Amino acid sequence: MGTKSALNWITLWASLLFVVILGFSRLSYGMFLPGIQREIGGSYGQLGILGTVNFMGYLAGTLCLSPLITRFPNRKHALNRMTCLLLGLTLIGSAFSDHFTALGLWRFVIGLLSAFATVLVLSIAMDAVRPDERGVASGLIWLGGSAGILITGLFAPLTIDPLHLQGWRYAWVAMGVFGVIAALGFEFVTRKRGAEPLPSQTESSSRVKENVQVYHLLLNPKKLLFLIASYFFFGWGYIIYFTYLIPYLVSKGIPSLYAGLIWSGIGFAGLFNGWIGGKAIDRWPSGYTLASGLTLGTIGVIGVITNHMLFTVLGAAMIGLVSFITPPLMTTALLRRHVPHHAYAASLSIATAFFASGQIIGPIVGGVVVERHGLQFGVASSAIFMAIAAALAGFYGQQQRKLKIRELPISV
């Protein structure tokens, strides 16, 4: 069992890795889309397919990781070391893509490696933290993704402006170099502090000793199914918003600097999201807490429909503040509370696979809407799936409440 506080060197370097794993390797693509289109060509629908290819790799990674962890439970550190280093190197490699197919292959590999890194870094870091502080620790780690969004937005004048056709390439090279440095730092602190967890007598209770069927646990309607389904629809909804928001802003004639600042604003708000969300889920570990953030995020997306830039900007800030990092970190923390220790990495991997499946579908659906109804309605369509995710999280909270009532002693 972990003995460290939420704020320690391991969670700090894990957060820096999440700058790369989430902000740089996956979500930077939406920011770079206008520049990529100008140089490589293709419609937004076609380029959206490359977003799907990225998440196909992400899904493949999550499906492969679960049996790997089960077969080699003591090799997490070695696997993570190799994965994180390769992720930084593939980001650098993708910057040299000269045509659609090559970029698609790089995006697939990046998705595969980021899936491995997401689960492994979280699992290793959370193992080192005290159980009652894992929500806060999860928030600190996931806010690295928000920092990645913030930094990516600052690249906007270089990556969106037509005067800088090669800007997106330089940005990806810089991000890859940062990724290699973060991977080395995480390896140093985990090796130095002996982060490899040993079996704990406390966590080897009778409930943990049972032969837990992970799929049964996650897909049982009476256990975690509604939580996993909410995660799936969140992945579907949020990736539409993040893929097509910048192209929409550019189509409205917003200067590249301002578009980048809006994107950075999402990341800046997400920095508070990680801390607030982690505190909230530690204090109220309920699906209702998750549902509240998703509901506010749905309202934020709807701001695009007003066709008023002020409401679009306020909506983007709301998404960053309450529903960008919140769902992944809360899902991570809730799983950590309700899944046996030895099954957590495999459970997180499977949950992430459902999340990735939603992200695969999202760009395709969003691309179809964009081609038929324009970028504005394409971006706004993400509100539908965010709302479904919020409703499912609410159902999970209601289910938790019923189970808690049943466990109370019967009063006479």
Tab-separated table of C-alpha atoms in Angstrom:
chain	number	residue	atom	x	y	z
A	1	MET	CA	0.000	0.000	0.000
A	2	GLY	CA	1.256	3.474	-0.821
A	3	THR	CA	2.604	5.663	1.971
A	4	LYS	CA	3.342	8.944	0.178
A	5	SER	CA	1.247	12.105	0.207
A	6	ALA	CA	-0.543	13.196	-2.962
A	7	LEU	CA	2.130	15.811	-3.687
A	8	ASN	CA	5.463	14.049	-4.162
A	9	TRP	CA	8.180	13.736	-6.790
A	10	ILE	CA	6.536	10.724	-8.411
A	11	THR	CA	3.201	12.490	-9.005
A	12	LEU	CA	5.065	15.611	-10.161
A	13	TRP	CA	6.975	13.751	-12.871
A	14	ALA	CA	3.857	11.747	-13.726
A	15	SER	CA	2.059	15.054	-14.287
A	16	LEU	CA	4.880	16.219	-16.570
A	17	LEU	CA	4.530	12.987	-18.519
A	18	PHE	CA	0.800	13.626	-18.882
A	19	VAL	CA	1.669	16.937	-20.534
A	20	VAL	CA	3.008	14.708	-23.322
A	21	ILE	CA	0.664	11.718	-23.049
A	22	LEU	CA	-2.525	13.776	-23.279
A	23	GLY	CA	-1.784	17.382	-24.217
A	24	PHE	CA	0.978	16.888	-26.801
A	25	SER	CA	0.519	13.438	-28.308
A	26	ARG	CA	-3.276	13.427	-28.621
A	27	LEU	CA	-4.973	16.806	-28.283
A	28	SER	CA	-2.357	18.949	-30.020
A	29	TYR	CA	-3.614	17.478	-33.301
A	30	GLY	CA	-6.787	19.587	-33.139
A	31	MET	CA	-4.701	22.744	-32.714
A	32	PHE	CA	-2.375	21.858	-35.597
A	33	LEU	CA	-5.167	20.815	-37.971
A	34	PRO	CA	-5.345	24.098	-39.964
A	35	GLY	CA	-1.572	24.095	-40.529
A	36	ILE	CA	-1.527	20.405	-41.457
A	37	GLN	CA	-4.374	20.944	-43.930
A	38	ARG	CA	-2.550	23.811	-45.645
A	39	GLU	CA	0.610	21.755	-46.156
A	40	ILE	CA	-0.599	18.170	-46.605
A	41	GLY	CA	-4.108	18.866	-47.925
A	42	GLY	CA	-7.388	17.023	-47.412
A	43	SER	CA	-10.794	18.062	-46.122
A	44	TYR	CA	-11.588	18.399	-42.438
A	45	GLY	CA	-13.585	15.178	-42.723
A	46	GLN	CA	-10.541	13.329	-44.077
A	47	LEU	CA	-8.187	14.848	-41.523
A	48	GLY	CA	-10.697	13.952	-38.825
A	49	ILE	CA	-10.203	10.328	-39.858
A	50	LEU	CA	-6.566	10.650	-38.771
A	51	GLY	CA	-7.932	11.533	-35.338
A	52	THR	CA	-9.866	8.266	-35.482
A	53	VAL	CA	-6.697	6.407	-36.544
A	54	ASN	CA	-4.915	7.838	-33.513
A	55	PHE	CA	-7.589	6.499	-31.212
A	56	MET	CA	-7.684	3.164	-33.027
A	57	GLY	CA	-4.072	2.877	-31.935
A	58	TYR	CA	-5.136	3.981	-28.461
A	59	LEU	CA	-7.789	1.244	-28.369
A	60	ALA	CA	-5.340	-1.376	-29.636
A	61	GLY	CA	-2.901	-0.345	-26.917
A	62	THR	CA	-5.438	-0.669	-24.119
A	63	LEU	CA	-6.568	-4.087	-25.360
A	64	CYS	CA	-2.979	-5.359	-25.592
A	65	LEU	CA	-1.890	-3.925	-22.252
A	66	SER	CA	-4.341	-5.802	-20.041
A	67	PRO	CA	-3.059	-9.321	-20.941
A	68	LEU	CA	0.536	-8.047	-20.830
A	69	ILE	CA	0.111	-6.749	-17.272
A	70	THR	CA	-1.637	-9.973	-16.251
A	71	ARG	CA	1.169	-12.103	-17.686
A	72	PHE	CA	4.053	-9.919	-16.462
A	73	PRO	CA	2.777	-8.158	-13.311
A	74	ASN	CA	6.281	-7.264	-12.120
A	75	ARG	CA	7.438	-5.733	-15.393
A	76	LYS	CA	5.360	-2.555	-15.288
A	77	HIS	CA	8.365	-0.301	-14.757
A	78	ALA	CA	10.371	-1.778	-17.628
A	79	LEU	CA	7.386	-1.590	-19.964
A	80	ASN	CA	6.621	1.982	-18.913
A	81	ARG	CA	10.238	3.062	-19.384
A	82	MET	CA	10.311	1.791	-22.963
A	83	THR	CA	6.829	3.126	-23.780
A	84	CYS	CA	7.399	6.694	-22.576
A	85	LEU	CA	10.755	7.015	-24.334
A	86	LEU	CA	9.301	5.717	-27.595
A	87	LEU	CA	6.335	8.081	-27.290
A	88	GLY	CA	8.650	11.097	-27.262
A	89	LEU	CA	10.607	9.736	-30.213
A	90	THR	CA	7.494	9.024	-32.288
A	91	LEU	CA	6.266	12.574	-31.738
A	92	ILE	CA	9.548	13.758	-33.235
A	93	GLY	CA	9.178	11.289	-36.111
A	94	SER	CA	5.617	12.408	-36.917
A	95	ALA	CA	6.893	15.948	-37.525
A	96	PHE	CA	8.651	14.705	-40.685
A	97	SER	CA	5.471	13.341	-42.336
A	98	ASP	CA	5.139	14.479	-45.949
A	99	HIS	CA	1.811	12.914	-46.881
A	100	PHE	CA	-1.495	11.741	-45.483
A	101	THR	CA	-0.617	8.026	-45.162
A	102	ALA	CA	2.667	8.568	-43.326
A	103	LEU	CA	1.041	10.905	-40.816
A	104	GLY	CA	-1.741	8.363	-40.285
A	105	LEU	CA	0.790	5.638	-39.444
A	106	TRP	CA	2.594	7.907	-36.988
A	107	ARG	CA	-0.727	8.885	-35.381
A	108	PHE	CA	-1.625	5.206	-34.950
A	109	VAL	CA	1.671	4.376	-33.223
A	110	ILE	CA	1.420	7.474	-31.021
A	111	GLY	CA	-2.081	6.407	-29.971
A	112	LEU	CA	-0.842	2.890	-29.161
A	113	LEU	CA	2.035	4.158	-27.027
A	114	SER	CA	-0.030	6.830	-25.255
A	115	ALA	CA	-2.538	4.144	-24.207
A	116	PHE	CA	0.234	2.091	-22.633
A	117	ALA	CA	1.720	5.174	-20.963
A	118	THR	CA	-1.624	6.435	-19.596
A	119	VAL	CA	-2.368	3.246	-17.689
A	120	LEU	CA	1.195	2.437	-16.624
A	121	VAL	CA	2.097	5.913	-15.366
A	122	LEU	CA	-1.178	6.198	-13.419
A	123	SER	CA	-0.836	2.705	-11.962
A	124	ILE	CA	2.787	3.193	-10.866
A	125	ALA	CA	2.167	6.655	-9.417
A	126	MET	CA	-1.079	5.730	-7.612
A	127	ASP	CA	0.559	2.680	-6.036
A	128	ALA	CA	2.910	5.032	-4.192
A	129	VAL	CA	0.172	7.283	-2.732
A	130	ARG	CA	-1.880	6.819	0.444
A	131	PRO	CA	-5.416	5.546	-0.368
A	132	ASP	CA	-7.201	8.538	1.171
A	133	GLU	CA	-5.252	10.971	-1.068
A	134	ARG	CA	-5.495	9.159	-4.386
A	135	GLY	CA	-8.222	11.450	-5.705
A	136	VAL	CA	-6.010	14.494	-5.199
A	137	ALA	CA	-3.017	12.603	-6.636
A	138	SER	CA	-5.056	11.658	-9.695
A	139	GLY	CA	-6.041	15.303	-10.101
A	140	LEU	CA	-2.425	16.446	-9.902
A	141	ILE	CA	-1.392	13.931	-12.551
A	142	TRP	CA	-4.250	14.642	-14.947
A	143	LEU	CA	-3.743	18.403	-14.725
A	144	GLY	CA	-0.574	17.759	-16.708
A	145	GLY	CA	-2.912	17.238	-19.650
A	146	SER	CA	-4.363	20.704	-19.025
A	147	ALA	CA	-0.863	22.155	-18.949
A	148	GLY	CA	-0.236	20.453	-22.300
A	149	ILE	CA	-3.314	22.154	-23.758
A	150	LEU	CA	-2.184	25.509	-22.361
A	151	ILE	CA	1.300	25.159	-23.852
A	152	THR	CA	-0.067	23.964	-27.200
A	153	GLY	CA	-2.240	27.078	-27.399
A	154	LEU	CA	0.832	29.257	-27.004
A	155	PHE	CA	2.220	27.676	-30.180
A	156	ALA	CA	-0.796	29.014	-32.139
A	157	PRO	CA	0.934	31.931	-33.922
A	158	LEU	CA	3.555	29.448	-35.119
A	159	THR	CA	1.206	26.588	-36.048
A	160	ILE	CA	-1.953	28.323	-37.371
A	161	ASP	CA	-0.613	31.417	-39.116
A	162	PRO	CA	-0.317	30.791	-42.906
A	163	LEU	CA	3.079	32.504	-42.872
A	164	HIS	CA	4.537	29.554	-40.928
A	165	LEU	CA	3.805	26.442	-43.004
A	166	GLN	CA	6.391	24.367	-41.121
A	167	GLY	CA	5.367	25.589	-37.670
A	168	TRP	CA	3.443	22.477	-36.643
A	169	ARG	CA	6.523	20.372	-37.448
A	170	TYR	CA	8.824	22.423	-35.203
A	171	ALA	CA	6.253	22.302	-32.430
A	172	TRP	CA	5.967	18.512	-32.548
A	173	VAL	CA	9.771	18.119	-32.464
A	174	ALA	CA	9.966	20.334	-29.355
A	175	MET	CA	7.139	18.357	-27.730
A	176	GLY	CA	8.900	15.066	-28.458
A	177	VAL	CA	12.151	16.274	-26.888
A	178	PHE	CA	10.214	17.354	-23.787
A	179	GLY	CA	8.616	13.886	-23.700
A	180	VAL	CA	11.986	12.131	-23.640
A	181	ILE	CA	13.167	14.372	-20.773
A	182	ALA	CA	9.953	13.722	-18.789
A	183	ALA	CA	10.306	9.955	-19.311
A	184	LEU	CA	13.863	10.009	-17.962
A	185	GLY	CA	12.795	12.083	-14.953
A	186	PHE	CA	9.937	9.724	-14.074
A	187	GLU	CA	12.228	6.725	-14.392
A	188	PHE	CA	14.768	8.356	-12.062
A	189	VAL	CA	12.315	9.150	-9.238
A	190	THR	CA	10.516	5.801	-9.367
A	191	ARG	CA	13.747	3.825	-9.375
A	192	LYS	CA	15.351	6.027	-6.695
A	193	ARG	CA	12.387	5.790	-4.362
A	194	GLY	CA	11.619	2.149	-4.966
A	195	ALA	CA	8.141	2.650	-6.342
A	196	GLU	CA	7.630	-0.983	-7.355
A	197	PRO	CA	4.789	-2.078	-5.076
A	198	LEU	CA	5.052	-5.168	-2.968
A	199	PRO	CA	2.063	-7.265	-1.917
A	200	SER	CA	0.485	-5.779	1.171
A	201	GLN	CA	-1.118	-7.724	3.993
A	202	THR	CA	-3.653	-4.930	4.436
A	203	GLU	CA	-4.738	-5.092	0.807
A	204	SER	CA	-4.770	-8.895	0.834
A	205	SER	CA	-8.146	-9.051	2.552
A	206	SER	CA	-10.597	-11.853	1.921
A	207	ARG	CA	-12.391	-9.763	-0.694
A	208	VAL	CA	-9.157	-9.164	-2.610
A	209	LYS	CA	-8.157	-12.811	-2.450
A	210	GLU	CA	-11.236	-13.795	-4.402
A	211	ASN	CA	-10.725	-14.707	-8.029
A	212	VAL	CA	-12.144	-11.469	-9.402
A	213	GLN	CA	-13.426	-11.568	-12.962
A	214	VAL	CA	-12.540	-8.083	-14.151
A	215	TYR	CA	-14.941	-7.986	-17.066
A	216	HIS	CA	-17.784	-9.166	-14.863
A	217	LEU	CA	-16.959	-6.444	-12.359
A	218	LEU	CA	-16.849	-3.681	-14.951
A	219	LEU	CA	-19.763	-4.751	-17.147
A	220	ASN	CA	-22.198	-5.809	-14.441
A	221	PRO	CA	-25.169	-3.367	-14.364
A	222	LYS	CA	-25.231	-3.719	-10.570
A	223	LYS	CA	-21.575	-2.739	-10.214
A	224	LEU	CA	-19.585	-0.501	-12.576
A	225	LEU	CA	-21.339	-0.675	-15.950
A	226	PHE	CA	-22.927	2.796	-15.766
A	227	LEU	CA	-19.570	4.340	-14.810
A	228	ILE	CA	-17.829	2.652	-17.753
A	229	ALA	CA	-20.639	3.640	-20.140
A	230	SER	CA	-20.376	7.249	-18.965
A	231	TYR	CA	-16.638	7.159	-19.686
A	232	PHE	CA	-17.351	5.819	-23.186
A	233	PHE	CA	-19.781	8.612	-24.092
A	234	PHE	CA	-17.529	11.254	-22.546
A	235	GLY	CA	-14.718	10.094	-24.848
A	236	TRP	CA	-17.127	10.297	-27.792
A	237	GLY	CA	-18.289	13.813	-26.948
A	238	TYR	CA	-15.189	15.620	-25.790
A	239	ILE	CA	-13.006	14.507	-28.699
A	240	ILE	CA	-15.445	16.032	-31.208
A	241	TYR	CA	-15.154	19.359	-29.397
A	242	PHE	CA	-11.373	19.290	-29.195
A	243	THR	CA	-10.917	18.113	-32.802
A	244	TYR	CA	-13.060	20.764	-34.480
A	245	LEU	CA	-13.022	23.778	-32.123
A	246	ILE	CA	-9.906	25.422	-33.583
A	247	PRO	CA	-10.938	24.863	-37.227
A	248	TYR	CA	-14.303	26.436	-36.320
A	249	LEU	CA	-12.620	29.482	-34.767
A	250	VAL	CA	-10.318	29.861	-37.772
A	251	SER	CA	-13.319	29.630	-40.132
A	252	LYS	CA	-14.909	32.523	-38.208
A	253	GLY	CA	-11.887	34.670	-38.991
A	254	ILE	CA	-10.483	34.663	-35.463
A	255	PRO	CA	-6.763	35.658	-35.557
A	256	SER	CA	-4.379	32.792	-34.790
A	257	LEU	CA	-3.159	34.463	-31.598
A	258	TYR	CA	-6.690	34.754	-30.189
A	259	ALA	CA	-7.612	31.215	-31.241
A	260	GLY	CA	-4.510	29.987	-29.426
A	261	LEU	CA	-5.386	31.993	-26.336
A	262	ILE	CA	-8.862	30.417	-26.259
A	263	TRP	CA	-7.246	26.983	-26.496
A	264	SER	CA	-4.753	27.917	-23.780
A	265	GLY	CA	-7.655	29.206	-21.674
A	266	ILE	CA	-9.150	25.718	-21.677
A	267	GLY	CA	-5.845	24.350	-20.441
A	268	PHE	CA	-5.423	27.095	-17.839
A	269	ALA	CA	-8.913	26.457	-16.437
A	270	GLY	CA	-8.104	22.743	-16.437
A	271	LEU	CA	-5.194	23.370	-14.072
A	272	PHE	CA	-7.762	24.284	-11.413
A	273	ASN	CA	-10.004	21.462	-12.579
A	274	GLY	CA	-7.397	18.859	-11.676
A	275	TRP	CA	-7.021	20.107	-8.107
A	276	ILE	CA	-10.702	20.871	-7.484
A	277	GLY	CA	-11.886	17.648	-9.106
A	278	GLY	CA	-9.429	15.544	-7.116
A	279	LYS	CA	-10.498	17.176	-3.832
A	280	ALA	CA	-14.177	16.759	-4.729
A	281	ILE	CA	-13.944	13.051	-5.583
A	282	ASP	CA	-11.986	12.341	-2.382
A	283	ARG	CA	-14.674	14.066	-0.336
A	284	TRP	CA	-17.717	12.896	-2.337
A	285	PRO	CA	-16.704	9.670	-4.136
A	286	SER	CA	-19.948	9.450	-6.075
A	287	GLY	CA	-21.263	9.308	-9.615
A	288	TYR	CA	-23.266	12.436	-8.768
A	289	THR	CA	-20.007	14.373	-8.429
A	290	LEU	CA	-18.932	13.173	-11.863
A	291	ALA	CA	-22.361	13.926	-13.364
A	292	SER	CA	-22.287	17.528	-12.148
A	293	GLY	CA	-19.060	18.286	-14.018
A	294	LEU	CA	-20.320	16.616	-17.188
A	295	THR	CA	-23.573	18.569	-17.039
A	296	LEU	CA	-21.761	21.892	-16.766
A	297	GLY	CA	-19.502	20.822	-19.627
A	298	THR	CA	-22.560	20.127	-21.782
A	299	ILE	CA	-23.797	23.650	-21.087
A	300	GLY	CA	-20.365	24.980	-22.048
A	301	VAL	CA	-20.442	23.212	-25.426
A	302	ILE	CA	-23.885	24.660	-26.176
A	303	GLY	CA	-22.274	28.117	-26.125
A	304	VAL	CA	-21.130	27.449	-29.703
A	305	ILE	CA	-24.757	27.351	-30.914
A	306	THR	CA	-25.342	30.983	-29.890
A	307	ASN	CA	-23.018	32.126	-32.708
A	308	HIS	CA	-21.671	34.686	-30.243
A	309	MET	CA	-17.942	34.577	-29.597
A	310	LEU	CA	-18.246	35.671	-25.966
A	311	PHE	CA	-20.468	32.681	-25.113
A	312	THR	CA	-18.196	30.367	-27.104
A	313	VAL	CA	-15.176	31.570	-25.084
A	314	LEU	CA	-17.030	31.331	-21.757
A	315	GLY	CA	-18.229	27.858	-22.695
A	316	ALA	CA	-14.669	26.781	-23.520
A	317	ALA	CA	-13.490	28.080	-20.138
A	318	MET	CA	-16.300	26.177	-18.398
A	319	ILE	CA	-15.317	22.962	-20.173
A	320	GLY	CA	-11.718	23.445	-19.094
A	321	LEU	CA	-12.736	24.189	-15.516
A	322	VAL	CA	-15.211	21.374	-14.828
A	323	SER	CA	-15.315	18.708	-17.534
A	324	PHE	CA	-12.037	18.316	-19.391
A	325	ILE	CA	-9.850	16.614	-16.787
A	326	THR	CA	-12.613	15.833	-14.257
A	327	PRO	CA	-14.156	12.721	-15.901
A	328	PRO	CA	-10.872	10.825	-16.423
A	329	LEU	CA	-9.478	11.656	-12.988
A	330	MET	CA	-12.778	10.896	-11.221
A	331	THR	CA	-13.203	7.628	-13.116
A	332	THR	CA	-9.628	6.722	-12.205
A	333	ALA	CA	-10.233	7.518	-8.530
A	334	LEU	CA	-13.593	5.703	-8.382
A	335	LEU	CA	-12.089	2.586	-9.948
A	336	ARG	CA	-9.206	2.737	-7.469
A	337	ARG	CA	-11.729	2.748	-4.615
A	338	HIS	CA	-13.930	-0.083	-5.843
A	339	VAL	CA	-11.549	-2.452	-7.637
A	340	PRO	CA	-9.174	-4.839	-5.789
A	341	HIS	CA	-5.539	-3.732	-5.831
A	342	HIS	CA	-4.259	-6.633	-7.933
A	343	ALA	CA	-6.962	-6.060	-10.577
A	344	TYR	CA	-6.672	-2.262	-10.782
A	345	ALA	CA	-4.208	-1.962	-13.685
A	346	ALA	CA	-6.184	-4.433	-15.799
A	347	SER	CA	-9.477	-2.736	-14.869
A	348	LEU	CA	-8.131	0.703	-15.735
A	349	SER	CA	-6.845	-0.661	-19.037
A	350	ILE	CA	-10.269	-2.072	-19.962
A	351	ALA	CA	-12.058	1.113	-18.870
A	352	THR	CA	-9.608	3.092	-20.994
A	353	ALA	CA	-10.428	0.810	-23.938
A	354	PHE	CA	-14.082	1.848	-23.698
A	355	PHE	CA	-12.976	5.480	-23.448
A	356	ALA	CA	-10.827	4.990	-26.552
A	357	SER	CA	-13.733	3.371	-28.419
A	358	GLY	CA	-15.764	6.520	-27.854
A	359	GLN	CA	-12.866	8.603	-29.136
A	360	ILE	CA	-12.673	6.466	-32.279
A	361	ILE	CA	-16.346	7.023	-33.077
A	362	GLY	CA	-16.317	10.731	-32.176
A	363	PRO	CA	-14.164	12.152	-35.003
A	364	ILE	CA	-16.043	10.072	-37.597
A	365	VAL	CA	-19.456	11.264	-36.402
A	366	GLY	CA	-18.172	14.812	-35.974
A	367	GLY	CA	-16.644	14.743	-39.467
A	368	VAL	CA	-19.943	13.636	-41.016
A	369	VAL	CA	-21.801	16.445	-39.233
A	370	VAL	CA	-19.151	18.972	-40.290
A	371	GLU	CA	-19.347	17.920	-43.950
A	372	ARG	CA	-23.144	18.120	-43.987
A	373	HIS	CA	-23.954	20.996	-41.641
A	374	GLY	CA	-20.727	22.946	-41.135
A	375	LEU	CA	-18.135	23.329	-38.393
A	376	GLN	CA	-20.454	25.087	-35.945
A	377	PHE	CA	-22.936	22.222	-35.736
A	378	GLY	CA	-20.093	19.707	-35.818
A	379	VAL	CA	-18.603	21.207	-32.662
A	380	ALA	CA	-22.034	21.589	-31.013
A	381	SER	CA	-22.911	17.915	-31.649
A	382	SER	CA	-20.508	16.960	-28.864
A	383	ALA	CA	-23.085	18.305	-26.356
A	384	ILE	CA	-25.399	15.363	-27.158
A	385	PHE	CA	-22.870	12.777	-26.080
A	386	MET	CA	-21.656	14.781	-23.093
A	387	ALA	CA	-25.271	14.917	-21.889
A	388	ILE	CA	-25.620	11.127	-22.250
A	389	ALA	CA	-22.405	10.702	-20.257
A	390	ALA	CA	-23.774	12.978	-17.513
A	391	ALA	CA	-27.031	10.997	-17.320
A	392	LEU	CA	-25.174	7.672	-17.053
A	393	ALA	CA	-22.907	9.063	-14.319
A	394	GLY	CA	-26.063	10.144	-12.480
A	395	PHE	CA	-27.459	6.603	-12.775
A	396	TYR	CA	-24.206	5.283	-11.319
A	397	GLY	CA	-24.495	7.720	-8.412
A	398	GLN	CA	-28.068	6.584	-7.787
A	399	GLN	CA	-26.914	2.977	-7.845
A	400	GLN	CA	-24.158	3.755	-5.328
A	401	ARG	CA	-26.714	5.419	-3.058
A	402	LYS	CA	-29.049	2.406	-3.157
A	403	LEU	CA	-26.206	0.020	-2.352
A	404	LYS	CA	-25.110	2.225	0.548
A	405	ILE	CA	-28.646	2.274	1.981
A	406	ARG	CA	-28.842	-1.525	1.749
A	407	GLU	CA	-25.591	-1.853	3.670
A	408	LEU	CA	-26.899	0.253	6.602
A	409	PRO	CA	-28.020	-1.687	9.684
A	410	ILE	CA	-31.770	-2.170	9.900
A	411	SER	CA	-33.245	0.085	12.557
A	412	VAL	CA	-36.199	-1.020	14.614
